[in-house]
Amino acid sequence: MRKLKLDELNRASVDEFKQQDKLPVAVVLDNVRSMHNIGSIFRTADGFAVEQVCLCGITAQPPHREIEKTALGATLSVNWTYYETPLQAVEQLRLQGYQIIAVEQAENSTMLNEFTPQADQKYALIFGNEVNGVSDEVMQAIDACIEIPQFGTKHSFNISITAGIVLWDFFAKISL
């Protein structure tokens, strides 16, 4: 087996990416502190062609060298907006017809494998701070909460891993 070379991957240019159909998902980063996590999520958002990323609160904004270490240019292809608070992002996305979903360990959450996204619905997926998770005020404003089943000794996955798992699941269920 031979690995493909970069020029054999037939990737879209930034302009082509901006014109192509998108996964009907907005990623909301609720006070994410690590710029490496932010960059990784941008790169995953590019890989699954999500509509937009919303950066909220203390979440750093491009351009920034530390974000680019992991984003590798995805901040140029993925649409993004900054909001002073995650609640402002939630309110704006709700007005745009998004269903607001926290990705969090919470009472009455739905396990990711049991959640079936609909292709004709737009979703705002909220990923929380590395220590505190999704903020309490946002948890009061959500429509649903999904959780990734876990079976090890740790309490949670890293946020960039969580985003990758959830975005792949939505992409597979909606687009494949």
Coordinates of C-alpha atoms in Angstrom, one line a residue:
M1 CA 0.0 0.0 0.0
R2 CA 1.3 3.5 -0.9
K3 CA 0.4 6.7 0.9
L4 CA -1.0 9.4 -1.2
K5 CA 1.0 12.5 -1.8
L6 CA -0.5 15.9 -1.0
D7 CA -1.1 16.8 -4.6
E8 CA -3.1 13.5 -5.1
L9 CA -5.6 14.3 -2.3
N10 CA -7.6 16.7 -4.6
R11 CA -8.5 19.0 -1.7
A12 CA -10.6 22.1 -2.3
S13 CA -9.0 25.5 -2.3
V14 CA -10.2 28.0 0.3
D15 CA -12.4 29.7 -2.3
E16 CA -13.9 26.3 -3.4
F17 CA -14.4 25.3 0.3
K18 CA -16.3 28.5 1.0
Q19 CA -18.7 27.8 -1.9
Q20 CA -19.3 24.1 -1.2
D21 CA -22.3 22.7 0.8
K22 CA -21.7 22.6 4.5
L23 CA -22.7 20.4 7.4
P24 CA -25.6 22.3 9.1
V25 CA -23.6 22.7 12.3
A26 CA -22.2 25.7 14.2
V27 CA -19.5 24.9 16.7
V28 CA -19.7 27.1 19.8
L29 CA -16.6 27.3 22.0
D30 CA -17.7 28.4 25.5
N31 CA -14.6 30.0 27.1
V32 CA -12.1 27.5 25.8
R33 CA -8.7 28.5 27.2
S34 CA -6.2 26.4 25.2
M35 CA -5.2 27.9 21.8
H36 CA -4.1 24.4 20.7
N37 CA -7.6 23.1 21.4
I38 CA -9.0 26.0 19.5
G39 CA -6.8 25.4 16.5
S40 CA -7.5 21.6 16.5
I41 CA -11.2 22.3 16.5
F42 CA -10.8 24.7 13.6
R43 CA -9.0 22.0 11.7
T44 CA -11.7 19.4 12.5
A45 CA -14.4 21.9 11.5
D46 CA -12.6 22.3 8.1
G47 CA -12.4 18.6 7.7
F48 CA -16.1 18.1 8.2
A49 CA -17.1 21.3 6.4
V50 CA -19.1 22.8 9.3
E51 CA -20.9 26.1 8.6
Q52 CA -19.2 28.2 11.3
V53 CA -17.3 28.4 14.6
C54 CA -18.4 30.8 17.3
L55 CA -15.6 31.9 19.7
C56 CA -17.0 33.1 23.0
G57 CA -15.6 34.8 26.1
I58 CA -12.0 34.1 26.9
T59 CA -11.6 31.9 23.7
A60 CA -8.8 33.4 21.7
Q61 CA -9.3 34.6 18.2
P62 CA -7.3 34.2 15.0
P63 CA -4.9 35.3 13.8
H64 CA -2.6 33.9 16.5
R65 CA 0.5 31.8 16.2
E66 CA -0.5 29.4 18.9
I67 CA -3.9 28.7 17.2
E68 CA -2.2 28.2 13.8
K69 CA 0.2 25.5 15.2
T70 CA -2.8 23.1 15.1
A71 CA -5.2 24.8 12.8
L72 CA -2.7 24.8 9.9
G73 CA -4.7 27.4 7.9
A74 CA -8.2 26.2 8.8
T75 CA -8.9 29.6 10.3
L76 CA -8.9 31.0 6.8
S77 CA -11.4 28.5 5.4
V78 CA -13.9 28.1 8.2
N79 CA -16.2 31.1 8.9
W80 CA -15.9 32.3 12.5
T81 CA -17.4 35.0 14.7
Y82 CA -16.5 36.2 18.2
Y83 CA -19.1 36.8 20.9
E84 CA -18.4 38.4 24.3
T85 CA -20.5 35.7 26.0
P86 CA -21.6 32.3 24.9
L87 CA -25.2 33.2 25.7
Q88 CA -25.0 36.0 23.0
A89 CA -23.9 33.3 20.5
V90 CA -26.7 31.0 21.6
E91 CA -29.3 33.8 21.3
Q92 CA -28.1 34.7 17.8
L93 CA -27.9 31.1 16.6
R94 CA -31.4 30.4 17.9
L95 CA -32.7 33.4 15.8
Q96 CA -31.1 31.7 12.8
G97 CA -33.0 28.5 13.4
Y98 CA -30.3 26.4 15.1
Q99 CA -31.3 23.8 17.6
I100 CA -29.0 24.5 20.6
I101 CA -27.2 21.4 22.0
A102 CA -24.7 21.2 24.8
V103 CA -22.1 18.5 24.7
E104 CA -21.8 17.8 28.4
Q105 CA -22.2 15.2 31.1
A106 CA -25.6 16.2 32.6
E107 CA -28.8 14.8 34.0
N108 CA -31.1 13.5 31.3
S109 CA -28.5 13.9 28.6
T110 CA -28.9 11.7 25.5
M111 CA -26.0 9.4 24.7
L112 CA -24.4 10.4 21.4
N113 CA -25.0 7.0 19.8
E114 CA -28.8 7.4 20.6
F115 CA -29.1 10.8 19.1
T116 CA -30.2 11.1 15.5
P117 CA -29.7 14.5 13.9
Q118 CA -32.0 15.4 11.0
A119 CA -30.5 16.6 7.7
D120 CA -33.0 19.4 7.4
Q121 CA -32.2 20.9 10.9
K122 CA -29.4 23.2 11.8
Y123 CA -27.5 22.4 15.0
A124 CA -25.4 24.6 17.3
L125 CA -23.0 22.3 19.3
I126 CA -21.7 23.9 22.4
F127 CA -18.3 22.7 23.7
G128 CA -17.3 24.0 27.1
N129 CA -14.2 25.1 29.0
E130 CA -11.5 22.5 29.6
V131 CA -12.1 22.6 33.4
N132 CA -15.6 23.8 34.0
G133 CA -17.4 22.5 30.9
V134 CA -20.4 24.3 29.4
S135 CA -21.3 27.3 31.5
D136 CA -24.3 27.1 33.8
E137 CA -26.1 30.0 32.1
V138 CA -25.8 28.3 28.7
M139 CA -27.0 25.0 30.2
Q140 CA -30.2 26.9 31.2
A141 CA -30.7 28.0 27.5
I142 CA -30.2 24.7 25.6
D143 CA -32.7 22.6 23.7
A144 CA -30.9 19.3 24.4
C145 CA -27.7 17.8 25.8
I146 CA -25.7 15.0 24.3
E147 CA -23.0 13.0 26.0
I148 CA -20.3 10.6 24.7
P149 CA -20.4 7.3 26.5
Q150 CA -17.1 6.7 28.4
F151 CA -15.8 3.6 30.0
G152 CA -12.4 4.4 31.5
T153 CA -11.2 6.0 34.7
K154 CA -11.0 9.6 33.5
H155 CA -14.0 11.9 33.9
S156 CA -14.0 13.3 30.3
F157 CA -12.2 13.5 27.0
N158 CA -10.1 16.5 25.9
I159 CA -12.3 19.1 24.2
S160 CA -10.6 18.7 20.8
I161 CA -11.2 14.9 21.0
T162 CA -14.8 15.5 22.0
A163 CA -15.3 17.8 19.1
G164 CA -13.8 15.3 16.7
I165 CA -16.0 12.5 17.9
V166 CA -19.2 14.5 17.9
L167 CA -18.6 16.2 14.5
W168 CA -17.7 12.8 12.9
D169 CA -20.9 11.3 14.3
F170 CA -23.0 14.2 13.0
F171 CA -21.3 14.1 9.6
A172 CA -21.7 10.3 9.3
K173 CA -25.4 10.4 10.3
I174 CA -26.3 13.4 8.1
S175 CA -24.0 13.2 5.1
L176 CA -23.0 9.5 4.5

